[in-house]
Structure formats: structure tokens, C-alpha cells
């Protein structure tokens, strides 16, 4: 009987020696699979984050119906008002005695064939009249408090929205203010 126990103990000792080798191979395979899955997951998350961040950075100007347009064709830049002087309007009502002199540049969508003349890269005359009228009316109707520097982005967005309403949604990519004098 002691010999049988020794044989059984010997078998028990010999038997576990084989499974650790198989266990070691399984462990290596499992680690390799986990590394591959982890890398694929990291690549997927990175791609998602980069596309979202890059979309937000470059598409902030082209909001249409609340959805940011990620990329757009290069726009056609047109200065409002007089080519040298820009726009000169009285603001804050007729009795306020305040005047605004500003250089406002609008980036138009070149794909809007009813607004932009492809040959000259300029506005059609009827579109130019609408743009100047909307901009002048918008500036005159804006209260003096809305001209504060901390409200400039909201001011530009409202002007862009007013121009898009007059010309058709998506006609204006963005509004830029290059000089601004309120006196």
C-alpha cells in the first residue's frame, strides 16, 4: 500500500507538471489576445475623439439647424459697406448720438449660385443689396449693451443668422470683424 501511495503521489506530482505547461501557453495566448483587443479599442477611441474634436474645431462656423458643419469649401470673402471705410451707421436709436464705424467681412458659401457670381467671385447685385440692407438694419437695431467685447461672438452669430435668413440657409459661413469703432 505505501508503494501504491507513492505511485499515486508520483502520478499526482507528474500530472500537474503537464498542465502548467498548457496553462503557461494559455496564459501567453490570453495576454496576446488582450493586448490586441486593447490596441484595437484604443485605436477606435482615438479615431472617434480625433474626428469629433477636429469636427468641432473646424466646423464651428457652419452651424446649420444646430448641427456643426465639419468641413466646407473655401468661402468667398466680401467686405460690407464701402470698400475702404466699411460700414458707418448710427446705433442705439436716433437720439443716442452714437455711431458705429466697422469693417465687417462676410465669408459666403461659393456653392450658393444665386448669391455668388462664380466668374467674378463677388455677390450678385440683388444679393449685395439684401446683404447691405440686412446688415445695416441689424446694426441699427442692436442695443449699445450688445456691442460689448464679451458679447462679440454672440453678436457675430446673430448677424450671420440674419444674413442666412435673408439669403437662404447655408449662404454665409462666418462673419469677421476687422475693425470696430463705437463713438
PDB file of C-alpha atoms in Angstrom:
ATOM      1  CA  UNK A   1       0.000   0.000   0.000  1.00  0.00           C
ATOM      2  CA  UNK A   2       2.751   2.509   0.727  1.00  0.00           C
ATOM      3  CA  UNK A   3       4.114   1.750  -2.730  1.00  0.00           C
ATOM      4  CA  UNK A   4       0.715   2.479  -4.236  1.00  0.00           C
ATOM      5  CA  UNK A   5       0.529   5.741  -2.338  1.00  0.00           C
ATOM      6  CA  UNK A   6       3.997   6.623  -3.547  1.00  0.00           C
ATOM      7  CA  UNK A   7       2.928   5.732  -7.064  1.00  0.00           C
ATOM      8  CA  UNK A   8      -0.211   7.795  -6.701  1.00  0.00           C
ATOM      9  CA  UNK A   9       1.795  10.632  -5.218  1.00  0.00           C
ATOM     10  CA  UNK A  10       4.246  10.306  -8.067  1.00  0.00           C
ATOM     11  CA  UNK A  11       1.394  10.393 -10.580  1.00  0.00           C
ATOM     12  CA  UNK A  12      -0.106  13.369  -8.827  1.00  0.00           C
ATOM     13  CA  UNK A  13       3.213  15.149  -8.972  1.00  0.00           C
ATOM     14  CA  UNK A  14       3.775  14.153 -12.612  1.00  0.00           C
ATOM     15  CA  UNK A  15       0.263  15.078 -13.692  1.00  0.00           C
ATOM     16  CA  UNK A  16       0.366  18.710 -12.507  1.00  0.00           C
ATOM     17  CA  UNK A  17       3.680  19.175 -14.324  1.00  0.00           C
ATOM     18  CA  UNK A  18       1.946  18.810 -17.704  1.00  0.00           C
ATOM     19  CA  UNK A  19      -0.953  21.238 -17.088  1.00  0.00           C
ATOM     20  CA  UNK A  20       1.327  24.154 -16.053  1.00  0.00           C
ATOM     21  CA  UNK A  21       2.932  23.986 -19.499  1.00  0.00           C
ATOM     22  CA  UNK A  22      -0.517  24.052 -21.125  1.00  0.00           C
ATOM     23  CA  UNK A  23      -1.572  26.692 -18.623  1.00  0.00           C
ATOM     24  CA  UNK A  24       1.501  28.765 -19.484  1.00  0.00           C
ATOM     25  CA  UNK A  25       0.648  28.569 -23.218  1.00  0.00           C
ATOM     26  CA  UNK A  26      -2.947  29.548 -22.492  1.00  0.00           C
ATOM     27  CA  UNK A  27      -1.757  32.461 -20.391  1.00  0.00           C
ATOM     28  CA  UNK A  28       0.516  33.707 -23.180  1.00  0.00           C
ATOM     29  CA  UNK A  29      -2.272  33.390 -25.737  1.00  0.00           C
ATOM     30  CA  UNK A  30      -4.720  35.144 -23.398  1.00  0.00           C
ATOM     31  CA  UNK A  31      -2.295  38.041 -22.807  1.00  0.00           C
ATOM     32  CA  UNK A  32      -1.643  38.362 -26.560  1.00  0.00           C
ATOM     33  CA  UNK A  33      -5.396  38.437 -27.286  1.00  0.00           C
ATOM     34  CA  UNK A  34      -5.983  41.040 -24.558  1.00  0.00           C
ATOM     35  CA  UNK A  35      -3.152  43.224 -25.894  1.00  0.00           C
ATOM     36  CA  UNK A  36      -4.561  43.055 -29.437  1.00  0.00           C
ATOM     37  CA  UNK A  37      -8.091  43.835 -28.230  1.00  0.00           C
ATOM     38  CA  UNK A  38      -6.762  46.690 -26.094  1.00  0.00           C
ATOM     39  CA  UNK A  39      -4.837  48.182 -29.007  1.00  0.00           C
ATOM     40  CA  UNK A  40      -7.861  47.920 -31.291  1.00  0.00           C
ATOM     41  CA  UNK A  41     -10.045  49.547 -28.644  1.00  0.00           C
ATOM     42  CA  UNK A  42      -7.516  52.350 -28.097  1.00  0.00           C
ATOM     43  CA  UNK A  43      -7.261  52.960 -31.848  1.00  0.00           C
ATOM     44  CA  UNK A  44     -11.044  53.106 -32.165  1.00  0.00           C
ATOM     45  CA  UNK A  45     -11.409  55.535 -29.282  1.00  0.00           C
ATOM     46  CA  UNK A  46      -8.576  57.699 -30.631  1.00  0.00           C
ATOM     47  CA  UNK A  47     -10.174  57.834 -34.070  1.00  0.00           C
ATOM     48  CA  UNK A  48     -13.533  58.792 -32.550  1.00  0.00           C
ATOM     49  CA  UNK A  49     -12.042  61.516 -30.353  1.00  0.00           C
ATOM     50  CA  UNK A  50      -9.919  62.994 -33.145  1.00  0.00           C
ATOM     51  CA  UNK A  51     -12.826  63.131 -35.607  1.00  0.00           C
ATOM     52  CA  UNK A  52     -15.110  64.747 -33.042  1.00  0.00           C
ATOM     53  CA  UNK A  53     -12.549  67.275 -31.833  1.00  0.00           C
ATOM     54  CA  UNK A  54     -11.385  68.166 -35.337  1.00  0.00           C
ATOM     55  CA  UNK A  55     -15.000  68.467 -36.442  1.00  0.00           C
ATOM     56  CA  UNK A  56     -15.797  70.873 -33.609  1.00  0.00           C
ATOM     57  CA  UNK A  57     -12.711  72.992 -34.202  1.00  0.00           C
ATOM     58  CA  UNK A  58     -13.160  73.450 -37.924  1.00  0.00           C
ATOM     59  CA  UNK A  59     -16.970  73.314 -38.140  1.00  0.00           C
ATOM     60  CA  UNK A  60     -17.972  75.801 -35.542  1.00  0.00           C
ATOM     61  CA  UNK A  61     -18.659  78.404 -38.153  1.00  0.00           C
ATOM     62  CA  UNK A  62     -21.048  76.424 -40.244  1.00  0.00           C
ATOM     63  CA  UNK A  63     -23.890  75.663 -37.917  1.00  0.00           C
ATOM     64  CA  UNK A  64     -26.981  74.726 -39.826  1.00  0.00           C
ATOM     65  CA  UNK A  65     -30.035  73.791 -37.815  1.00  0.00           C
ATOM     66  CA  UNK A  66     -27.909  73.281 -34.720  1.00  0.00           C
ATOM     67  CA  UNK A  67     -25.536  70.789 -36.320  1.00  0.00           C
ATOM     68  CA  UNK A  68     -21.901  71.873 -36.795  1.00  0.00           C
ATOM     69  CA  UNK A  69     -20.685  71.557 -40.340  1.00  0.00           C
ATOM     70  CA  UNK A  70     -17.291  69.891 -40.073  1.00  0.00           C
ATOM     71  CA  UNK A  71     -15.593  70.986 -43.256  1.00  0.00           C
ATOM     72  CA  UNK A  72     -16.551  73.331 -46.043  1.00  0.00           C
ATOM     73  CA  UNK A  73     -15.132  74.630 -49.274  1.00  0.00           C
ATOM     74  CA  UNK A  74     -13.101  77.824 -49.021  1.00  0.00           C
ATOM     75  CA  UNK A  75     -15.502  80.726 -48.893  1.00  0.00           C
ATOM     76  CA  UNK A  76     -15.686  83.966 -50.813  1.00  0.00           C
ATOM     77  CA  UNK A  77     -14.840  86.939 -48.568  1.00  0.00           C
ATOM     78  CA  UNK A  78     -16.785  90.157 -49.112  1.00  0.00           C
ATOM     79  CA  UNK A  79     -16.400  93.389 -47.137  1.00  0.00           C
ATOM     80  CA  UNK A  80     -19.674  95.058 -46.251  1.00  0.00           C
ATOM     81  CA  UNK A  81     -20.301  98.706 -46.973  1.00  0.00           C
ATOM     82  CA  UNK A  82     -17.715 100.967 -48.542  1.00  0.00           C
ATOM     83  CA  UNK A  83     -14.591  99.056 -49.675  1.00  0.00           C
ATOM     84  CA  UNK A  84     -12.282 101.487 -47.834  1.00  0.00           C
ATOM     85  CA  UNK A  85     -14.394 102.754 -44.956  1.00  0.00           C
ATOM     86  CA  UNK A  86     -16.600  99.767 -44.196  1.00  0.00           C
ATOM     87  CA  UNK A  87     -19.961 100.317 -42.507  1.00  0.00           C
ATOM     88  CA  UNK A  88     -20.980 103.582 -40.834  1.00  0.00           C
ATOM     89  CA  UNK A  89     -24.335 103.625 -39.014  1.00  0.00           C
ATOM     90  CA  UNK A  90     -25.955 105.342 -36.069  1.00  0.00           C
ATOM     91  CA  UNK A  91     -26.749 102.890 -33.276  1.00  0.00           C
ATOM     92  CA  UNK A  92     -28.786 102.946 -30.095  1.00  0.00           C
ATOM     93  CA  UNK A  93     -31.660 104.903 -31.626  1.00  0.00           C
ATOM     94  CA  UNK A  94     -31.727 108.280 -33.356  1.00  0.00           C
ATOM     95  CA  UNK A  95     -31.373 110.240 -30.120  1.00  0.00           C
ATOM     96  CA  UNK A  96     -28.393 108.353 -28.736  1.00  0.00           C
ATOM     97  CA  UNK A  97     -25.872 110.231 -30.843  1.00  0.00           C
ATOM     98  CA  UNK A  98     -23.709 107.083 -31.116  1.00  0.00           C
ATOM     99  CA  UNK A  99     -22.119 105.984 -34.348  1.00  0.00           C
ATOM    100  CA  UNK A 100     -20.515 102.711 -35.325  1.00  0.00           C
ATOM    101  CA  UNK A 101     -17.786 102.503 -37.898  1.00  0.00           C
ATOM    102  CA  UNK A 102     -16.771  98.900 -38.533  1.00  0.00           C
ATOM    103  CA  UNK A 103     -15.083  96.729 -41.103  1.00  0.00           C
ATOM    104  CA  UNK A 104     -17.198  93.628 -41.350  1.00  0.00           C
ATOM    105  CA  UNK A 105     -16.181  90.833 -43.677  1.00  0.00           C
ATOM    106  CA  UNK A 106     -18.588  88.037 -44.515  1.00  0.00           C
ATOM    107  CA  UNK A 107     -17.476  84.610 -45.742  1.00  0.00           C
ATOM    108  CA  UNK A 108     -20.004  83.359 -48.277  1.00  0.00           C
ATOM    109  CA  UNK A 109     -20.605  79.816 -49.445  1.00  0.00           C
ATOM    110  CA  UNK A 110     -19.368  79.604 -53.057  1.00  0.00           C
ATOM    111  CA  UNK A 111     -21.850  76.811 -53.696  1.00  0.00           C
ATOM    112  CA  UNK A 112     -24.807  79.196 -53.442  1.00  0.00           C
ATOM    113  CA  UNK A 113     -25.159  80.062 -57.123  1.00  0.00           C
ATOM    114  CA  UNK A 114     -27.960  82.601 -56.514  1.00  0.00           C
ATOM    115  CA  UNK A 115     -25.704  84.656 -54.219  1.00  0.00           C
ATOM    116  CA  UNK A 116     -22.151  84.371 -55.567  1.00  0.00           C
ATOM    117  CA  UNK A 117     -21.081  85.051 -59.158  1.00  0.00           C
ATOM    118  CA  UNK A 118     -18.549  82.307 -59.988  1.00  0.00           C
ATOM    119  CA  UNK A 119     -16.799  84.345 -62.680  1.00  0.00           C
ATOM    120  CA  UNK A 120     -16.009  87.376 -60.521  1.00  0.00           C
ATOM    121  CA  UNK A 121     -16.153  85.773 -57.053  1.00  0.00           C
ATOM    122  CA  UNK A 122     -18.406  88.597 -55.910  1.00  0.00           C
ATOM    123  CA  UNK A 123     -22.026  88.993 -54.865  1.00  0.00           C
ATOM    124  CA  UNK A 124     -24.750  89.386 -57.434  1.00  0.00           C
ATOM    125  CA  UNK A 125     -26.251  92.899 -57.272  1.00  0.00           C
ATOM    126  CA  UNK A 126     -29.559  91.745 -55.768  1.00  0.00           C
ATOM    127  CA  UNK A 127     -27.744  89.685 -53.125  1.00  0.00           C
ATOM    128  CA  UNK A 128     -25.444  92.630 -52.357  1.00  0.00           C
ATOM    129  CA  UNK A 129     -28.448  94.881 -51.768  1.00  0.00           C
ATOM    130  CA  UNK A 130     -30.012  92.316 -49.430  1.00  0.00           C
ATOM    131  CA  UNK A 131     -26.755  91.825 -47.514  1.00  0.00           C
ATOM    132  CA  UNK A 132     -26.168  95.555 -47.016  1.00  0.00           C
ATOM    133  CA  UNK A 133     -29.794  96.153 -46.040  1.00  0.00           C
ATOM    134  CA  UNK A 134     -29.873  93.288 -43.524  1.00  0.00           C
ATOM    135  CA  UNK A 135     -26.515  94.285 -42.034  1.00  0.00           C
ATOM    136  CA  UNK A 136     -27.498  97.954 -41.697  1.00  0.00           C
ATOM    137  CA  UNK A 137     -30.877  97.146 -40.168  1.00  0.00           C
ATOM    138  CA  UNK A 138     -29.288  94.621 -37.814  1.00  0.00           C
ATOM    139  CA  UNK A 139     -26.614  97.060 -36.661  1.00  0.00           C
ATOM    140  CA  UNK A 140     -29.100  99.898 -36.154  1.00  0.00           C
ATOM    141  CA  UNK A 141     -31.465  97.664 -34.164  1.00  0.00           C
ATOM    142  CA  UNK A 142     -28.721  96.357 -31.882  1.00  0.00           C
ATOM    143  CA  UNK A 143     -28.659  97.941 -28.433  1.00  0.00           C
ATOM    144  CA  UNK A 144     -25.493  99.607 -27.145  1.00  0.00           C
ATOM    145  CA  UNK A 145     -25.052  96.877 -24.498  1.00  0.00           C
ATOM    146  CA  UNK A 146     -24.818  94.222 -27.230  1.00  0.00           C
ATOM    147  CA  UNK A 147     -21.672  95.853 -28.627  1.00  0.00           C
ATOM    148  CA  UNK A 148     -19.626  94.899 -25.547  1.00  0.00           C
ATOM    149  CA  UNK A 149     -16.440  92.982 -26.315  1.00  0.00           C
ATOM    150  CA  UNK A 150     -17.518  89.977 -24.241  1.00  0.00           C
ATOM    151  CA  UNK A 151     -20.649  89.620 -26.395  1.00  0.00           C
ATOM    152  CA  UNK A 152     -18.822  89.796 -29.731  1.00  0.00           C
ATOM    153  CA  UNK A 153     -19.157  86.096 -30.638  1.00  0.00           C
ATOM    154  CA  UNK A 154     -22.894  86.148 -29.971  1.00  0.00           C
ATOM    155  CA  UNK A 155     -23.183  89.393 -31.970  1.00  0.00           C
ATOM    156  CA  UNK A 156     -21.401  87.824 -34.974  1.00  0.00           C
ATOM    157  CA  UNK A 157     -23.551  84.669 -34.773  1.00  0.00           C
ATOM    158  CA  UNK A 158     -26.755  86.741 -34.734  1.00  0.00           C
ATOM    159  CA  UNK A 159     -25.593  88.740 -37.758  1.00  0.00           C
ATOM    160  CA  UNK A 160     -24.687  85.524 -39.586  1.00  0.00           C
ATOM    161  CA  UNK A 161     -28.113  84.063 -38.789  1.00  0.00           C
ATOM    162  CA  UNK A 162     -29.857  87.240 -40.022  1.00  0.00           C
ATOM    163  CA  UNK A 163     -27.900  87.109 -43.293  1.00  0.00           C
ATOM    164  CA  UNK A 164     -28.649  83.400 -43.742  1.00  0.00           C
ATOM    165  CA  UNK A 165     -32.362  84.081 -43.235  1.00  0.00           C
ATOM    166  CA  UNK A 166     -32.315  86.724 -45.974  1.00  0.00           C
ATOM    167  CA  UNK A 167     -30.170  84.789 -48.479  1.00  0.00           C
ATOM    168  CA  UNK A 168     -31.069  81.192 -47.699  1.00  0.00           C
ATOM    169  CA  UNK A 169     -29.731  78.817 -45.077  1.00  0.00           C
ATOM    170  CA  UNK A 170     -26.062  77.977 -45.558  1.00  0.00           C
ATOM    171  CA  UNK A 171     -25.243  81.054 -47.648  1.00  0.00           C
ATOM    172  CA  UNK A 172     -22.953  82.550 -45.000  1.00  0.00           C
ATOM    173  CA  UNK A 173     -20.174  80.547 -43.366  1.00  0.00           C
ATOM    174  CA  UNK A 174     -18.961  83.167 -40.918  1.00  0.00           C
ATOM    175  CA  UNK A 175     -18.722  86.858 -40.056  1.00  0.00           C
ATOM    176  CA  UNK A 176     -15.429  88.565 -39.225  1.00  0.00           C
ATOM    177  CA  UNK A 177     -14.929  91.978 -37.663  1.00  0.00           C
ATOM    178  CA  UNK A 178     -11.561  93.524 -38.523  1.00  0.00           C
ATOM    179  CA  UNK A 179     -12.110  96.991 -37.066  1.00  0.00           C
ATOM    180  CA  UNK A 180     -14.708  98.367 -34.712  1.00  0.00           C
ATOM    181  CA  UNK A 181     -15.177 101.957 -33.548  1.00  0.00           C
ATOM    182  CA  UNK A 182     -18.189 102.965 -31.455  1.00  0.00           C
ATOM    183  CA  UNK A 183     -18.334 106.663 -30.652  1.00  0.00           C
TER     184      UNK A 183
END
